[in-house]
N, CA, C and O atoms as a Tinker XYZ file with bonds, in Angstrom:
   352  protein
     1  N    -10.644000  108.928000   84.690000    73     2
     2  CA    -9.567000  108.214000   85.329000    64     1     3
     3  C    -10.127000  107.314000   86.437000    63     2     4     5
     4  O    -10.963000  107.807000   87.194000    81     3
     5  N     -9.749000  106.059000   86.599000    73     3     6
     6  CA   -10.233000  105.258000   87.904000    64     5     7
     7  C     -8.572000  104.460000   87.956000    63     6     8     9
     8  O     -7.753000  104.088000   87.115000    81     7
     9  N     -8.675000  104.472000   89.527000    73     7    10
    10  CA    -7.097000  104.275000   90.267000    64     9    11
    11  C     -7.782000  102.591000   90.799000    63    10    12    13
    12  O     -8.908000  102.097000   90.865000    81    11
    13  N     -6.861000  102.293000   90.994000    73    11    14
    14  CA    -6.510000  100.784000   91.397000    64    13    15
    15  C     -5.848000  100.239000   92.346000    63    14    16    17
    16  O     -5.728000  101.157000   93.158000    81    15
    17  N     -5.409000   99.454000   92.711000    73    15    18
    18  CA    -4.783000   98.991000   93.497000    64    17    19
    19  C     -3.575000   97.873000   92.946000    63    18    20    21
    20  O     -3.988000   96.759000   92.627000    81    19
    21  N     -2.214000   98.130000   92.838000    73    19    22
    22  CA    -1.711000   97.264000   92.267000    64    21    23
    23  C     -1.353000   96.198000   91.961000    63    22    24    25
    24  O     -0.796000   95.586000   91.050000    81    23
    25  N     -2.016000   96.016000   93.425000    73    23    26
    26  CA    -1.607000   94.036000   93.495000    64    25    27
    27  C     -3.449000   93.254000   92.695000    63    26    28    29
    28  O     -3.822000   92.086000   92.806000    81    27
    29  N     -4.093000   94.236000   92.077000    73    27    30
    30  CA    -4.958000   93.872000   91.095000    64    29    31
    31  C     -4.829000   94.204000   89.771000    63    30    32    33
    32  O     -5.895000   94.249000   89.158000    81    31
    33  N     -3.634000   94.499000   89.030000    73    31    34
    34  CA    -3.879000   94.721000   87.861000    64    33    35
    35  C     -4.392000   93.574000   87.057000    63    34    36    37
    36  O     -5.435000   93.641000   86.407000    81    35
    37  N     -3.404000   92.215000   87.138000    73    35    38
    38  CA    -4.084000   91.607000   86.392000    64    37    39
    39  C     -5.664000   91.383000   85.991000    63    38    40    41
    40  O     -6.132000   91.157000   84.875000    81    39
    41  N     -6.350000   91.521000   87.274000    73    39    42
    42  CA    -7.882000   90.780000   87.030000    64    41    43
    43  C     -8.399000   92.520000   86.372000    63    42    44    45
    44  O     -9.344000   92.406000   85.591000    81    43
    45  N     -7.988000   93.822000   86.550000    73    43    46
    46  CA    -8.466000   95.222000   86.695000    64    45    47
    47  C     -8.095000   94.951000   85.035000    63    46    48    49
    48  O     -9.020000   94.467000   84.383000    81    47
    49  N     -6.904000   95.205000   84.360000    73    47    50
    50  CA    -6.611000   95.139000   83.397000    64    49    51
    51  C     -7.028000   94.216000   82.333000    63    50    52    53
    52  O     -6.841000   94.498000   81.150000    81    51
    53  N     -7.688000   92.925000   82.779000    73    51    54
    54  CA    -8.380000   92.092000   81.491000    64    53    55
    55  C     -9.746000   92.725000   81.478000    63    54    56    57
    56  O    -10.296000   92.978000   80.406000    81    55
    57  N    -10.235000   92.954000   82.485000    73    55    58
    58  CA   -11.749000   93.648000   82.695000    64    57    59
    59  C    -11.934000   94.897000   81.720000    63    58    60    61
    60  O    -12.859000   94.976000   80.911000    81    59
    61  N    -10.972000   95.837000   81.887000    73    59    62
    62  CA   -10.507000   97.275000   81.142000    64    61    63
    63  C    -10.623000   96.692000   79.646000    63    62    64    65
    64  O    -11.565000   96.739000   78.855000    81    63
    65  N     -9.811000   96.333000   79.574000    73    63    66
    66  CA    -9.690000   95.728000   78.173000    64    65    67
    67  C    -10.813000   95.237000   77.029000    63    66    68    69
    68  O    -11.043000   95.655000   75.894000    81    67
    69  N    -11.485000   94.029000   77.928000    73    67    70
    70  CA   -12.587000   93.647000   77.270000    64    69    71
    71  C    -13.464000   95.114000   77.178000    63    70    72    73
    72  O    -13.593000   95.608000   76.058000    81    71
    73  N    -14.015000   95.751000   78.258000    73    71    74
    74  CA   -14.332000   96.853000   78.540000    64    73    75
    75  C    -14.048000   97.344000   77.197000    63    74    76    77
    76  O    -14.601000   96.772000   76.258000    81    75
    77  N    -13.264000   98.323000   76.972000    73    75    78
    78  CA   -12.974000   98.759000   75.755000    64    77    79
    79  C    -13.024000   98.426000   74.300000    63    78    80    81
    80  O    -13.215000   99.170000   73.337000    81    79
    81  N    -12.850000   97.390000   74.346000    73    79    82
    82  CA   -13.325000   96.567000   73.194000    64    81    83
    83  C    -14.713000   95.944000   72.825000    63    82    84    85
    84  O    -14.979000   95.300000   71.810000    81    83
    85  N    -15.531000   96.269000   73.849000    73    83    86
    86  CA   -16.955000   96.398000   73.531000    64    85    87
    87  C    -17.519000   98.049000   73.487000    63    86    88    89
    88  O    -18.631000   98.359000   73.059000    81    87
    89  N    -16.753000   98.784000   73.893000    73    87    90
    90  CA   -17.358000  100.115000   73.989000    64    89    91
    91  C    -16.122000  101.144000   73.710000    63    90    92    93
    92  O    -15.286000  101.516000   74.533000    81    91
    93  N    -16.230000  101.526000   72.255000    73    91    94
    94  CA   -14.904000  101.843000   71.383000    64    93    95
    95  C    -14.787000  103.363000   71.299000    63    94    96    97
    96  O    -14.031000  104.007000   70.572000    81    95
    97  N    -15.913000  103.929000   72.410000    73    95    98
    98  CA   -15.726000  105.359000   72.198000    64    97    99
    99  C    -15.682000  105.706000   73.835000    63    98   100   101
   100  O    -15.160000  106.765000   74.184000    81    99
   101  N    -16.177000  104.897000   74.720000    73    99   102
   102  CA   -15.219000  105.037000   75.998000    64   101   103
   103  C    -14.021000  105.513000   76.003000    63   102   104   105
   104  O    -13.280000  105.408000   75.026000    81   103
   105  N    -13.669000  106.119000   77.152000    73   103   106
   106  CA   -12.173000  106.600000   77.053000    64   105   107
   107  C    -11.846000  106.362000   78.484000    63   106   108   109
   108  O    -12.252000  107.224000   79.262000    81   107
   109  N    -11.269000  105.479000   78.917000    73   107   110
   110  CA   -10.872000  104.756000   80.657000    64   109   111
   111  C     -9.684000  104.910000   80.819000    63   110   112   113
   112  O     -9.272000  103.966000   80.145000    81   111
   113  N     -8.751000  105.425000   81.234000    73   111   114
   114  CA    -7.681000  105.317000   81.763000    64   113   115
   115  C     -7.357000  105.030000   83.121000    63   114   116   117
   116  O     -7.536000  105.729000   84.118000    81   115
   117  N     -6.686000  103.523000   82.973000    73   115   118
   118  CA    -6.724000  103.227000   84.260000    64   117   119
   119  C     -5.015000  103.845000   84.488000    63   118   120   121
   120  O     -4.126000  104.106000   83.677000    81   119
   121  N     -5.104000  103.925000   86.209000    73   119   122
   122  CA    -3.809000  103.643000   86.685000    64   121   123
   123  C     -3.803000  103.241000   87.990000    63   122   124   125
   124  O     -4.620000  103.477000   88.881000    81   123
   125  N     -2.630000  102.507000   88.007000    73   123   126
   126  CA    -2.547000  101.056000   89.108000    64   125   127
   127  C     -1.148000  102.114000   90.170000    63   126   128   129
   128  O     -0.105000  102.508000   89.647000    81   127
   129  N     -1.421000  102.301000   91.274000    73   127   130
   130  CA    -0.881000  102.440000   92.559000    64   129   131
   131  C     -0.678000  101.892000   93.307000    63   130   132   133
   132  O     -1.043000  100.754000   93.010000    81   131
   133  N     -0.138000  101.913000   94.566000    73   131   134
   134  CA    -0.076000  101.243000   96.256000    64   133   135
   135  C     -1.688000  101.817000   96.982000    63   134   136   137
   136  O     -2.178000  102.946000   97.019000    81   135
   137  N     -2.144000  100.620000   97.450000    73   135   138
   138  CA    -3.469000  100.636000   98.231000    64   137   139
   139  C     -3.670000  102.431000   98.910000    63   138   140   141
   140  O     -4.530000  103.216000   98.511000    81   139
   141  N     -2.568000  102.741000  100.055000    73   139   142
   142  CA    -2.572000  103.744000  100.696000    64   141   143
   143  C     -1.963000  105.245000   99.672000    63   142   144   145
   144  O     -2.074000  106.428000   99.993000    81   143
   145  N     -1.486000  104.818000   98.723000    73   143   146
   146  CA    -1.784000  106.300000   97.386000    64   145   147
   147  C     -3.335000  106.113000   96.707000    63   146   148   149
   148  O     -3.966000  107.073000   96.266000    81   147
   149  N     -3.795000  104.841000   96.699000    73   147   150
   150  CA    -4.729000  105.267000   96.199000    64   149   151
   151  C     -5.812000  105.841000   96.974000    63   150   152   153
   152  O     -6.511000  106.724000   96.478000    81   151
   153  N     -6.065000  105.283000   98.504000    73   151   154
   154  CA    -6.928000  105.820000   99.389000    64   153   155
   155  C     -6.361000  107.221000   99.636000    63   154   156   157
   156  O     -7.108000  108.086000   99.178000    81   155
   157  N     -5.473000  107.604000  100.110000    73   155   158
   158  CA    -5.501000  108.881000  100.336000    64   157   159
   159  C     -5.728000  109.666000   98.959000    63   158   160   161
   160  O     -6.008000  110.767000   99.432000    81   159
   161  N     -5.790000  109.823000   97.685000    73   159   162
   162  CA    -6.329000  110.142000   96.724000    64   161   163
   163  C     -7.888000  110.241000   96.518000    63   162   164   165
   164  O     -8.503000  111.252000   96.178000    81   163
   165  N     -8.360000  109.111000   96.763000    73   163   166
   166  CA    -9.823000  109.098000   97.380000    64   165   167
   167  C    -10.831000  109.889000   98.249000    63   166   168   169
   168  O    -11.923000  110.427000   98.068000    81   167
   169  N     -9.555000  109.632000   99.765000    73   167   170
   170  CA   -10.135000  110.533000  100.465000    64   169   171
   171  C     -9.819000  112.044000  100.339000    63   170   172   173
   172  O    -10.038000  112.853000  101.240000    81   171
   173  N     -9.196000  112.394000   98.937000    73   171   174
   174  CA    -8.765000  113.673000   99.178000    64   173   175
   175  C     -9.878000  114.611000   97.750000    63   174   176   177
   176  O    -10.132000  115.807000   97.608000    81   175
   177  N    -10.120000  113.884000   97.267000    73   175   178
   178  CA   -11.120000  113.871000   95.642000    64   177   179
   179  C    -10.672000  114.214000   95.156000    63   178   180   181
   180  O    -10.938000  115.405000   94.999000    81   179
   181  N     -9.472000  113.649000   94.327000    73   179   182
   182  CA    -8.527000  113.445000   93.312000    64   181   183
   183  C     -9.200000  112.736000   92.315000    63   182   184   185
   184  O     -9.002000  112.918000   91.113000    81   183
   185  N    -10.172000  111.747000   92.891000    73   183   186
   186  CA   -10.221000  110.371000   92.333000    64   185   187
   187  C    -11.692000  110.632000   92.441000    63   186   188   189
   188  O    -12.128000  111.374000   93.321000    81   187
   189  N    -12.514000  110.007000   91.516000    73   187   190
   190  CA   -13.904000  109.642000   91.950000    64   189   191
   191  C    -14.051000  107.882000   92.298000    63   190   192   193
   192  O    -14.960000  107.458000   93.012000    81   191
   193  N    -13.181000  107.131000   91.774000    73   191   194
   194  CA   -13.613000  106.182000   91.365000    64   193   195
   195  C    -12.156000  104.786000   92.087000    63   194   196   197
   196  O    -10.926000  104.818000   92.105000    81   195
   197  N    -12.701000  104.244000   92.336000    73   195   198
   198  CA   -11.407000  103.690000   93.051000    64   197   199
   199  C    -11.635000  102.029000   93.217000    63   198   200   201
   200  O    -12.561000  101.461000   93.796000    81   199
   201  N    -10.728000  101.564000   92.664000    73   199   202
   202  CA   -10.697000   99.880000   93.072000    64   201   203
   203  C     -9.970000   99.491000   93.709000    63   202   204   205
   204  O     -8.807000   99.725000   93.383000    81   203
   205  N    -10.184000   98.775000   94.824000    73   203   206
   206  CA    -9.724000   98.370000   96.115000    64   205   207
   207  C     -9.695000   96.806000   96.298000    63   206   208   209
   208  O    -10.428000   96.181000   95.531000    81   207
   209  N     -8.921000   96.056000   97.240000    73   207   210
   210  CA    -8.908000   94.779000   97.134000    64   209   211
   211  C     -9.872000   94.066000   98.576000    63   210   212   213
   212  O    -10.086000   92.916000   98.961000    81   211
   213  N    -10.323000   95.625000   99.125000    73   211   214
   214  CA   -11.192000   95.173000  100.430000    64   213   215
   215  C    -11.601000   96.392000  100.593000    63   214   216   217
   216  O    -11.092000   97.368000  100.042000    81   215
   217  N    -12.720000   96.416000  101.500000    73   215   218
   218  CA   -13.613000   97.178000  101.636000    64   217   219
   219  C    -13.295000   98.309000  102.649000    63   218   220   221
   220  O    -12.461000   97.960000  103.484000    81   219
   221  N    -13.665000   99.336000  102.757000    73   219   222
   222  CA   -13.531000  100.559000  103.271000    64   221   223
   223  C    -13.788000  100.098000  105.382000    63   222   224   225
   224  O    -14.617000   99.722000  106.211000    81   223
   225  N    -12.690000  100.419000  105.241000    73   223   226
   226  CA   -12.907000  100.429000  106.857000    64   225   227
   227  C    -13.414000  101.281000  107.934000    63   226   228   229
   228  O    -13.067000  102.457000  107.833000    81   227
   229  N    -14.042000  101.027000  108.795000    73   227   230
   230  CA   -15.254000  101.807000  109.654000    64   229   231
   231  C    -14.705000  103.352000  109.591000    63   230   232   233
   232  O    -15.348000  104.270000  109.082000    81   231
   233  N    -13.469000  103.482000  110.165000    73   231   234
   234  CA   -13.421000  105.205000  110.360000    64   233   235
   235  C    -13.104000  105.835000  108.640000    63   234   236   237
   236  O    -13.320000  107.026000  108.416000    81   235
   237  N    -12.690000  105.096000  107.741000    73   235   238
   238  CA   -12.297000  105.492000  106.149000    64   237   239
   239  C    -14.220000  105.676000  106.030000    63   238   240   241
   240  O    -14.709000  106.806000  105.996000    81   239
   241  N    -14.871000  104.748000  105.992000    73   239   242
   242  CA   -16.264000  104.779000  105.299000    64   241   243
   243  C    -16.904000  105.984000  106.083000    63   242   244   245
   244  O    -17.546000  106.788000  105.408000    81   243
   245  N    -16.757000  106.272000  107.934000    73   243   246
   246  CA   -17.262000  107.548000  108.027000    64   245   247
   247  C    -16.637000  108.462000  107.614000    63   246   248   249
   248  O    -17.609000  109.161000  107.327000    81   247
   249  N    -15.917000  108.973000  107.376000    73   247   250
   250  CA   -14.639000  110.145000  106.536000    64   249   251
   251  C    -15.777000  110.732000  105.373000    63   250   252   253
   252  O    -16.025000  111.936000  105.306000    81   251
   253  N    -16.315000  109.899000  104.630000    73   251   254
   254  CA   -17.352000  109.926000  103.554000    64   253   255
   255  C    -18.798000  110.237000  104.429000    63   254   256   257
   256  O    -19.241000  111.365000  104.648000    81   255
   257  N    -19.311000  109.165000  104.795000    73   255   258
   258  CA   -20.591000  109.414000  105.642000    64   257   259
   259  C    -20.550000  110.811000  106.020000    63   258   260   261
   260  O    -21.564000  111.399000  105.644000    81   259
   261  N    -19.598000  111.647000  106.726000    73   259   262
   262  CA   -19.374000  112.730000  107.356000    64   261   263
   263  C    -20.084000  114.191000  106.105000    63   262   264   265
   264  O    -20.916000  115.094000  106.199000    81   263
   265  N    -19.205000  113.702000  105.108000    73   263   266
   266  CA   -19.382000  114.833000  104.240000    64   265   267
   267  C    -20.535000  114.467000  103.253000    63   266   268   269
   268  O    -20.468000  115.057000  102.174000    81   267
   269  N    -21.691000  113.510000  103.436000    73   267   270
   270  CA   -22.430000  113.168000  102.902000    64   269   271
   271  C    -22.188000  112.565000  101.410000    63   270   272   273
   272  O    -22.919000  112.814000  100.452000    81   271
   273  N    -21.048000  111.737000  101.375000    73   271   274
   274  CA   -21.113000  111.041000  100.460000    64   273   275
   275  C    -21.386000  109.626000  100.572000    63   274   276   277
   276  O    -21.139000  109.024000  101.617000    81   275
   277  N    -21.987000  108.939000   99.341000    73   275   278
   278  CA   -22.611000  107.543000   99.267000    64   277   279
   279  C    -21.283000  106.603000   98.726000    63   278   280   281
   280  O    -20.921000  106.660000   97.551000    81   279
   281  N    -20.660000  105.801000   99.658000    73   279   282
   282  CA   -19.765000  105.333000   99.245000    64   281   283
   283  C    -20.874000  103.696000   98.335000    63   282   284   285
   284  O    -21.824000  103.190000   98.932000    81   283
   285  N    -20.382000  103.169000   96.809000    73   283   286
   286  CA   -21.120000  102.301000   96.867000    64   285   287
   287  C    -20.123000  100.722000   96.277000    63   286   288   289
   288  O    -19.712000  100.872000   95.126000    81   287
   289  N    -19.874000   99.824000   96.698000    73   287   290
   290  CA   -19.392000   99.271000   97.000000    64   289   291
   291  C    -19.845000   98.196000   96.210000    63   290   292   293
   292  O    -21.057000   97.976000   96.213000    81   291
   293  N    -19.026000   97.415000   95.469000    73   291   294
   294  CA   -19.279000   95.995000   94.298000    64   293   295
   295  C    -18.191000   94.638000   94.507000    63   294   296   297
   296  O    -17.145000   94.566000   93.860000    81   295
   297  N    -18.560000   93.721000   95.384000    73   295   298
   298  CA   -17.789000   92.997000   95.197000    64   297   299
   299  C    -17.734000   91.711000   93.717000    63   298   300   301
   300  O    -18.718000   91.046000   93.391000    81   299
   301  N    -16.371000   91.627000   93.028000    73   299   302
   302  CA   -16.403000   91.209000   92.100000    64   301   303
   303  C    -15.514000   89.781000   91.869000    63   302   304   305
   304  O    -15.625000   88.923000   90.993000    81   303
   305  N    -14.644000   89.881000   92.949000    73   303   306
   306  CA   -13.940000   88.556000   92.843000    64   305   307
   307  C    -13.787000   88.128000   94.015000    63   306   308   309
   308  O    -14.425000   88.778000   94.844000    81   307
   309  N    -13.117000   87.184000   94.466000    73   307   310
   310  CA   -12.412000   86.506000   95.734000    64   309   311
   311  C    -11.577000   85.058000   95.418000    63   310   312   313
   312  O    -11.662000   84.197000   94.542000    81   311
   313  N    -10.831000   85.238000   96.463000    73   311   314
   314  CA    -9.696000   84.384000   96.207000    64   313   315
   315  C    -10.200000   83.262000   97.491000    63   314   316   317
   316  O    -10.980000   83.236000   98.442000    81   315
   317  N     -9.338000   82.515000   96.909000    73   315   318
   318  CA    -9.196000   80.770000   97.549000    64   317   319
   319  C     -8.017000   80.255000   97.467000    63   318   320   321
   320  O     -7.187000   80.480000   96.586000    81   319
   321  N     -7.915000   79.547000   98.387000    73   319   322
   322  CA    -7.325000   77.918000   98.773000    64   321   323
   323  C     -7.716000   76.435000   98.603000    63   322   324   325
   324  O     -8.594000   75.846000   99.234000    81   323
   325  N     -6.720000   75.812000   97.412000    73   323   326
   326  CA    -7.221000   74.326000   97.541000    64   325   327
   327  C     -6.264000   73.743000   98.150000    63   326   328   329
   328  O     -5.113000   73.961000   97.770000    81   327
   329  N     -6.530000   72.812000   99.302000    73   327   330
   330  CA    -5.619000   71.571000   99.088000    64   329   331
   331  C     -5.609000   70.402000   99.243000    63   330   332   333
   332  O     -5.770000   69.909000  100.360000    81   331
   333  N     -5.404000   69.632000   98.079000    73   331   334
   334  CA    -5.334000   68.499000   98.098000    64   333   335
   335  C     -4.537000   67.517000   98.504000    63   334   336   337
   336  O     -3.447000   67.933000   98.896000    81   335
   337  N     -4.682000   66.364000   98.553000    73   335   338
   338  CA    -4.252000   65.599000   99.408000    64   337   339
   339  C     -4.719000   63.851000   99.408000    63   338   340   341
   340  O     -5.840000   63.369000   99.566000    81   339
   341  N     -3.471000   63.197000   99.183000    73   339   342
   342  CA    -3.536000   62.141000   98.834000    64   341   343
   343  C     -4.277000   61.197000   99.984000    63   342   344   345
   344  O     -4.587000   61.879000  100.961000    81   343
   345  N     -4.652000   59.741000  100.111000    73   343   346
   346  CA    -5.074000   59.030000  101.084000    64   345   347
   347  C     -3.665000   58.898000  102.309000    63   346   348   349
   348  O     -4.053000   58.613000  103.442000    81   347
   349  N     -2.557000   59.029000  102.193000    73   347   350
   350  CA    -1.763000   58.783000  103.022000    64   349   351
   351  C     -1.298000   60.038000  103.893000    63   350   352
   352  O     -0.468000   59.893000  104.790000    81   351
């Protein structure tokens, strides 16, 4: 099982997908939550595995440090702003 964050399914869910369809004996079940169900799941080891839309914050990352775990961390996307704009 790996938990999510819901305001990422789309980009989590095409990833899964392809995912699976290259590797047909995998078995992934995702499920998509609110940021703070999925961290407290996390920090409780419910979860091993967790996708987040930002990174673990100083007292969340010692919570782990504490009990000697290696939190390890992949950034994979980021968002932007264009704007354009005519000569006038």
């Amino acid at each position: 099982h790996i938990l999510a964050d819901e305001s990422l399914f789309t980009i989590i869910d095409d990833e899964h997908q392809i995912f699976s369809n290259q590797y047909k004996r995998a078995q992934i079940k995702m499920v998509y939550k609110p940021l703070k169900e999925v961290l407290d799941l996390f920090v409780n080891d419910s979860i091993a595995i967790a996708v987040l839309p930002r990174e673990l914050k100083a007292n969340e990352a010692k919570y782990f440090e504490d009990k000697k775990i290696k939190i390890r961390a992949t950034k994979f996307a980021t968002d932007g702003i264009a704007i354009i704009t005519g000569k006038d």
